[in-house]
XYZ file of C-alpha atoms in Angstrom:
379
model
C -16.404 1.326 15.449
C -16.088 4.708 17.197
C -18.962 7.155 16.844
C -18.612 9.843 14.225
C -18.835 12.466 16.940
C -15.387 11.466 18.148
C -13.792 12.048 14.757
C -12.432 15.460 13.880
C -11.054 15.742 10.373
C -7.754 17.487 9.829
C -9.189 20.542 8.140
C -11.651 21.165 10.963
C -9.054 20.568 13.674
C -6.681 23.170 12.313
C -9.201 25.635 10.878
C -8.270 28.322 13.349
C -4.552 27.770 12.946
C -4.833 27.876 9.141
C -7.130 30.874 8.881
C -4.726 32.815 6.707
C -3.232 29.808 4.935
C -3.222 29.482 1.187
C -5.353 26.948 -0.696
C -3.916 23.526 -1.512
C -0.552 23.743 -3.207
C 1.666 21.435 -5.222
C 5.340 21.979 -5.908
C 8.232 20.150 -7.509
C 11.972 19.988 -6.844
C 14.905 17.833 -7.999
C 15.547 14.779 -5.817
C 18.652 13.407 -7.517
C 19.826 11.555 -10.617
C 19.831 7.843 -11.471
C 22.927 6.106 -12.818
C 21.673 6.498 -16.404
C 21.302 10.259 -15.977
C 17.528 10.324 -15.436
C 16.533 13.202 -13.184
C 14.155 12.233 -10.363
C 11.831 14.787 -8.818
C 10.047 15.259 -5.530
C 6.442 16.451 -5.845
C 4.868 17.874 -2.672
C 1.111 18.211 -2.160
C -0.075 20.274 0.828
C -3.589 21.217 1.866
C -4.442 24.396 3.750
C -4.535 22.519 7.066
C -0.895 21.485 6.611
C -1.413 17.818 5.731
C 1.442 17.060 3.330
C 2.175 14.195 0.948
C 5.599 13.959 -0.689
C 5.932 11.811 -3.816
C 9.072 10.676 -5.664
C 8.898 10.116 -9.400
C 11.149 7.088 -8.809
C 8.692 4.261 -8.252
C 5.804 6.757 -8.044
C 6.660 6.500 -4.353
C 4.774 8.010 -1.425
C 7.906 9.114 0.402
C 6.263 10.966 3.290
C 2.916 11.913 4.806
C 3.100 14.649 7.426
C -0.063 14.752 9.523
C -1.203 16.450 12.762
C -2.022 14.672 16.006
C -4.929 15.627 18.284
C -2.923 18.616 19.563
C -1.911 19.806 16.110
C 1.656 18.483 16.334
C 2.927 17.323 12.961
C 4.838 14.092 12.245
C 5.783 11.968 9.268
C 3.728 8.765 9.575
C 5.264 6.769 6.675
C 8.390 4.623 6.985
C 11.010 5.052 4.277
C 14.171 6.898 3.352
C 15.188 10.551 3.300
C 17.153 10.302 0.052
C 16.810 8.849 -3.439
C 20.027 6.825 -3.224
C 18.682 4.704 -0.381
C 15.504 3.865 -2.336
C 17.710 2.710 -5.246
C 20.389 0.881 -3.239
C 18.199 -0.684 -0.535
C 14.798 -1.368 -2.098
C 12.232 -2.525 0.426
C 8.947 -1.370 -1.175
C 8.609 1.599 1.238
C 5.640 3.628 -0.077
C 6.104 2.508 -3.675
C 3.596 1.925 -6.449
C 3.531 -1.863 -6.866
C 3.044 -3.555 -10.238
C 2.549 -5.181 -12.586
C 1.216 -7.614 -10.023
C 1.092 -6.772 -6.319
C 1.704 -9.654 -3.920
C 2.750 -13.201 -4.817
C 2.305 -15.384 -7.882
C 3.103 -19.043 -7.157
C 6.191 -20.316 -8.924
C 6.338 -17.014 -10.804
C 4.156 -18.523 -13.495
C 0.625 -18.289 -14.860
C -1.251 -19.399 -17.966
C -3.392 -17.105 -20.090
C -5.337 -18.309 -23.150
C -3.317 -21.504 -23.150
C 0.098 -19.814 -23.058
C 2.377 -20.109 -20.040
C 4.290 -17.063 -18.825
C 7.338 -17.191 -16.565
C 8.146 -14.264 -14.261
C 11.305 -13.565 -12.241
C 11.522 -15.369 -8.891
C 12.407 -12.750 -6.287
C 10.639 -14.313 -3.274
C 12.276 -17.721 -2.981
C 10.049 -19.803 -5.293
C 7.527 -17.022 -6.021
C 7.306 -13.772 -7.936
C 6.559 -10.878 -5.583
C 5.330 -7.368 -6.431
C 6.070 -7.644 -10.134
C 9.311 -9.605 -9.948
C 12.862 -8.308 -9.957
C 12.100 -5.068 -11.822
C 8.650 -3.926 -10.889
C 7.069 -0.491 -11.150
C 8.837 0.464 -7.905
C 12.235 0.449 -9.622
C 11.578 2.668 -12.640
C 11.389 6.406 -13.293
C 7.862 7.689 -13.879
C 7.250 10.816 -15.955
C 5.205 13.765 -14.769
C 2.103 14.178 -16.947
C 0.442 17.033 -15.074
C 0.481 18.984 -11.827
C -2.656 20.856 -10.765
C -3.067 22.966 -7.594
C -6.435 24.035 -6.192
C -9.082 22.783 -3.790
C -7.921 19.288 -4.810
C -4.208 19.193 -5.593
C -3.509 16.611 -8.314
C -0.420 14.861 -9.648
C -0.502 12.469 -12.610
C 2.504 10.188 -13.236
C 2.914 7.781 -16.170
C 5.025 4.795 -17.131
C 5.068 2.575 -20.213
C 5.913 -1.063 -19.499
C 7.122 -2.769 -22.696
C 5.594 -6.006 -23.936
C 7.446 -8.811 -22.172
C 8.896 -6.714 -19.355
C 9.540 -9.045 -16.397
C 7.828 -11.757 -18.418
C 4.378 -10.134 -18.588
C 2.554 -10.011 -21.934
C 1.375 -6.785 -23.538
C 2.640 -3.242 -23.692
C 1.085 -1.554 -20.668
C 0.501 2.203 -20.464
C 0.050 3.028 -16.795
C -0.831 6.135 -14.788
C -0.754 6.712 -11.049
C -2.718 9.755 -9.917
C -2.277 11.318 -6.486
C -4.864 13.794 -5.167
C -5.084 15.660 -1.860
C -8.220 17.493 -0.739
C -9.115 19.748 2.178
C -10.862 17.010 4.180
C -7.641 15.022 4.613
C -8.192 12.472 1.842
C -5.105 11.393 -0.085
C -6.389 9.606 -3.181
C -4.310 7.226 -5.288
C -5.761 5.972 -8.571
C -4.165 3.406 -10.857
C -5.141 3.060 -14.536
C -3.656 0.803 -17.182
C -4.267 -0.050 -20.862
C -2.767 -3.095 -22.551
C -2.091 -4.203 -26.125
C -2.474 -7.919 -25.271
C -4.370 -9.944 -22.682
C -2.402 -9.731 -19.425
C -2.799 -9.598 -15.648
C -2.616 -6.411 -13.571
C -2.874 -5.795 -9.842
C -1.588 -2.461 -8.528
C -1.484 -0.864 -5.094
C 0.492 1.441 -2.844
C 2.874 -0.110 -0.325
C 2.902 2.586 2.342
C 4.097 1.344 5.742
C 2.534 3.404 8.525
C 3.277 4.303 12.118
C 0.674 6.861 13.167
C 2.788 7.787 16.157
C 5.410 9.072 13.716
C 7.948 6.894 11.888
C 10.690 5.727 14.212
C 8.537 6.129 17.331
C 9.717 4.033 20.313
C 6.661 1.760 20.362
C 6.022 1.458 16.626
C 2.562 0.439 15.435
C 1.902 -2.514 17.737
C -0.321 -0.515 20.084
C -2.495 0.785 17.244
C -6.122 -0.283 17.027
C -7.017 -1.875 13.697
C -10.428 -2.621 12.215
C -10.885 -4.613 8.979
C -14.456 -5.295 7.799
C -13.786 -8.829 6.586
C -15.387 -12.089 7.688
C -12.710 -14.219 6.013
C -9.071 -14.399 4.977
C -7.405 -16.357 2.190
C -5.172 -18.666 4.267
C -1.729 -19.527 2.908
C 0.627 -22.481 2.746
C 4.225 -22.515 3.952
C 5.283 -20.587 0.831
C 2.712 -17.842 1.590
C 0.563 -18.811 -1.399
C -3.229 -18.908 -0.870
C -4.732 -22.375 -0.639
C -7.862 -21.206 -2.477
C -9.965 -21.390 0.671
C -11.919 -18.564 2.291
C -11.487 -19.147 6.026
C -13.716 -17.403 8.599
C -11.876 -15.102 11.010
C -14.290 -15.589 13.888
C -12.539 -16.817 17.013
C -9.053 -16.374 15.540
C -6.189 -13.869 15.710
C -7.445 -12.569 12.359
C -10.752 -11.222 13.637
C -10.431 -7.454 13.211
C -14.119 -6.804 12.641
C -14.077 -4.809 15.882
C -11.072 -2.629 16.846
C -8.219 -4.884 17.948
C -4.744 -4.021 19.237
C -2.353 -5.203 16.541
C 0.212 -6.628 18.944
C -2.372 -8.591 20.938
C -1.949 -11.877 19.026
C 0.939 -11.104 16.698
C 3.295 -13.621 18.319
C 0.792 -16.379 19.039
C 2.806 -19.399 17.959
C -0.217 -21.657 18.304
C -1.652 -20.187 15.100
C -0.175 -21.928 12.035
C -1.000 -18.948 9.818
C 1.005 -16.592 12.044
C 3.893 -19.063 11.980
C 3.802 -19.184 8.191
C 3.755 -15.393 7.896
C 6.108 -14.761 10.826
C 3.335 -12.429 11.908
C 0.531 -10.947 9.849
C 1.173 -11.103 6.109
C -2.260 -12.115 4.875
C -5.020 -11.113 2.501
C -8.426 -10.285 3.946
C -11.476 -10.891 1.735
C -13.361 -7.640 2.284
C -17.061 -8.000 2.960
C -17.814 -5.264 0.406
C -16.150 -7.103 -2.515
C -15.477 -5.194 -5.735
C -17.193 -1.798 -5.728
C -17.635 1.016 -8.255
C -16.587 3.622 -5.685
C -14.093 3.217 -2.827
C -15.484 1.469 0.249
C -13.916 1.027 3.676
C -11.141 -1.571 3.828
C -9.493 -0.691 7.152
C -9.422 1.809 10.000
C -6.205 2.338 11.956
C -6.060 4.446 15.128
C -3.169 5.386 17.409
C -4.504 6.005 20.951
C -1.406 7.969 21.961
C -1.498 10.588 19.194
C -5.156 10.378 18.212
C -4.231 10.044 14.543
C -6.627 7.981 12.437
C -6.076 6.449 9.008
C -8.959 5.005 7.024
C -8.157 3.005 3.877
C -10.813 2.861 1.164
C -10.703 0.914 -2.108
C -12.664 -0.370 -5.070
C -10.823 -3.710 -4.874
C -11.962 -6.886 -3.040
C -8.891 -7.631 -0.909
C -6.592 -6.064 1.656
C -3.119 -7.365 2.456
C -2.245 -6.688 6.110
C 1.504 -6.842 6.753
C 3.292 -6.127 10.031
C 6.772 -5.496 8.611
C 7.886 -9.024 9.483
C 11.033 -8.860 7.363
C 12.272 -5.582 8.833
C 15.152 -6.829 10.958
C 17.148 -3.771 11.969
C 19.380 -3.832 8.888
C 17.353 -1.079 7.205
C 18.396 2.433 8.244
C 15.468 4.684 7.446
C 14.561 8.304 7.927
C 16.595 10.319 10.429
C 18.881 7.313 10.936
C 16.136 5.126 12.433
C 16.638 1.346 12.404
C 13.400 -0.315 11.322
C 12.339 -3.599 12.885
C 9.273 -5.842 12.790
C 6.212 -3.995 14.076
C 7.668 -0.526 13.574
C 5.009 0.033 10.916
C 2.248 -1.807 9.089
C 1.095 -1.971 5.489
C -2.576 -2.032 4.501
C -2.506 -2.798 0.772
C -5.831 -2.903 -1.105
C -5.661 -5.165 -4.152
C -6.869 -8.269 -5.961
C -6.220 -11.505 -4.085
C -2.689 -12.967 -4.155
C -2.021 -15.539 -6.904
C -5.389 -14.770 -8.537
C -4.049 -15.697 -12.029
C -3.700 -19.279 -10.728
C -6.834 -19.371 -8.569
C -10.002 -19.714 -10.697
C -12.339 -19.053 -7.740
C -10.759 -15.645 -7.000
C -11.770 -12.360 -8.651
C -9.950 -12.293 -11.975
C -6.919 -10.061 -12.488
C -7.159 -10.346 -16.290
C -6.995 -7.147 -18.357
C -7.749 -7.104 -22.092
C -7.258 -4.567 -24.897
C -10.150 -2.126 -24.869
C -11.001 -2.999 -21.255
C -8.682 -0.892 -19.091
C -7.647 -1.621 -15.515
C -8.807 0.818 -12.836
C -8.220 0.836 -9.086
C -9.119 3.769 -6.868
C -7.916 3.858 -3.270
C -7.920 6.540 -0.574
C -5.834 7.155 2.548
C -8.147 9.331 4.669
C -6.474 11.048 7.635
C -8.246 12.487 10.673
C -7.806 12.714 14.449
C -9.745 11.394 17.403
C -9.853 13.458 20.598
């Protein structure tokens, strides 16, 4: 891990440039209309140093994060689309809020209190990220918008009992906050009317060199404080084992270049995932306040992203299914390795894995997950 003396947070880096800037702001503007007439908005949070997060009410989606490099040059570091229509017509989970259940559930089925529930199969034989109609494909309503030292946006969605096969009416909020130190917080809360399972996260795909950069994210240095992963079978479902990372391509306990072992065909896990698409069992486990889950650094730009979470797992994904058919922002064709996702969450298939941390949520016992994307620069 680099020494703290090398880290310069965004606000400090640009203090001189932003001397006359206003305090953190938050604004809203129309982004387009869905086929049923629902108006979608863009909400923009900006701190006084210029760090900007743009959120769509469709999918509670983190559409853009504009951040400075070590020389103060700004770039959008999140892959995605420029327009609402592309998010609707070509869904690929870019920056979306994922739910009800992030990641895979084997066979799209689980049993709760003796009753079996069947979910849509949208990942061959599995249910992925909530099934065919997850939280990424619905319009969220704006509950509140608050400017100030910490700009705050609260979005809400009500998932009916039985939606996509899940039991219980679920009242959900996703809260975005942006402070002056460069921390973009995302908090997920949910209350249910029946016992159910919930696992929510953000699916931002990052290239700290700026989305669409020629080299993508493969030269980034990644650190994940995890001694073990949950290895998967050929269908990308965890076997139930916790496998040590030591001596493998999955050892990110010290900074490691992402592309170093990405195409090592000798590793069965990399063959199964067609790259990295695996859950890391974080050493910290479940915590009351967000703890470090990953640190990503781009040597070329100096941009740093730290991911913090209260959850026990982190899914690391290298965009393996981006194959050049997705035309993203500014007409960029996205391919494998052009960006990576670092998704804090419960473990995949936890409803079917009794040794994993439970994803069960009951009436009167709400779900809560707090995560942070913390941006800074390294000289």
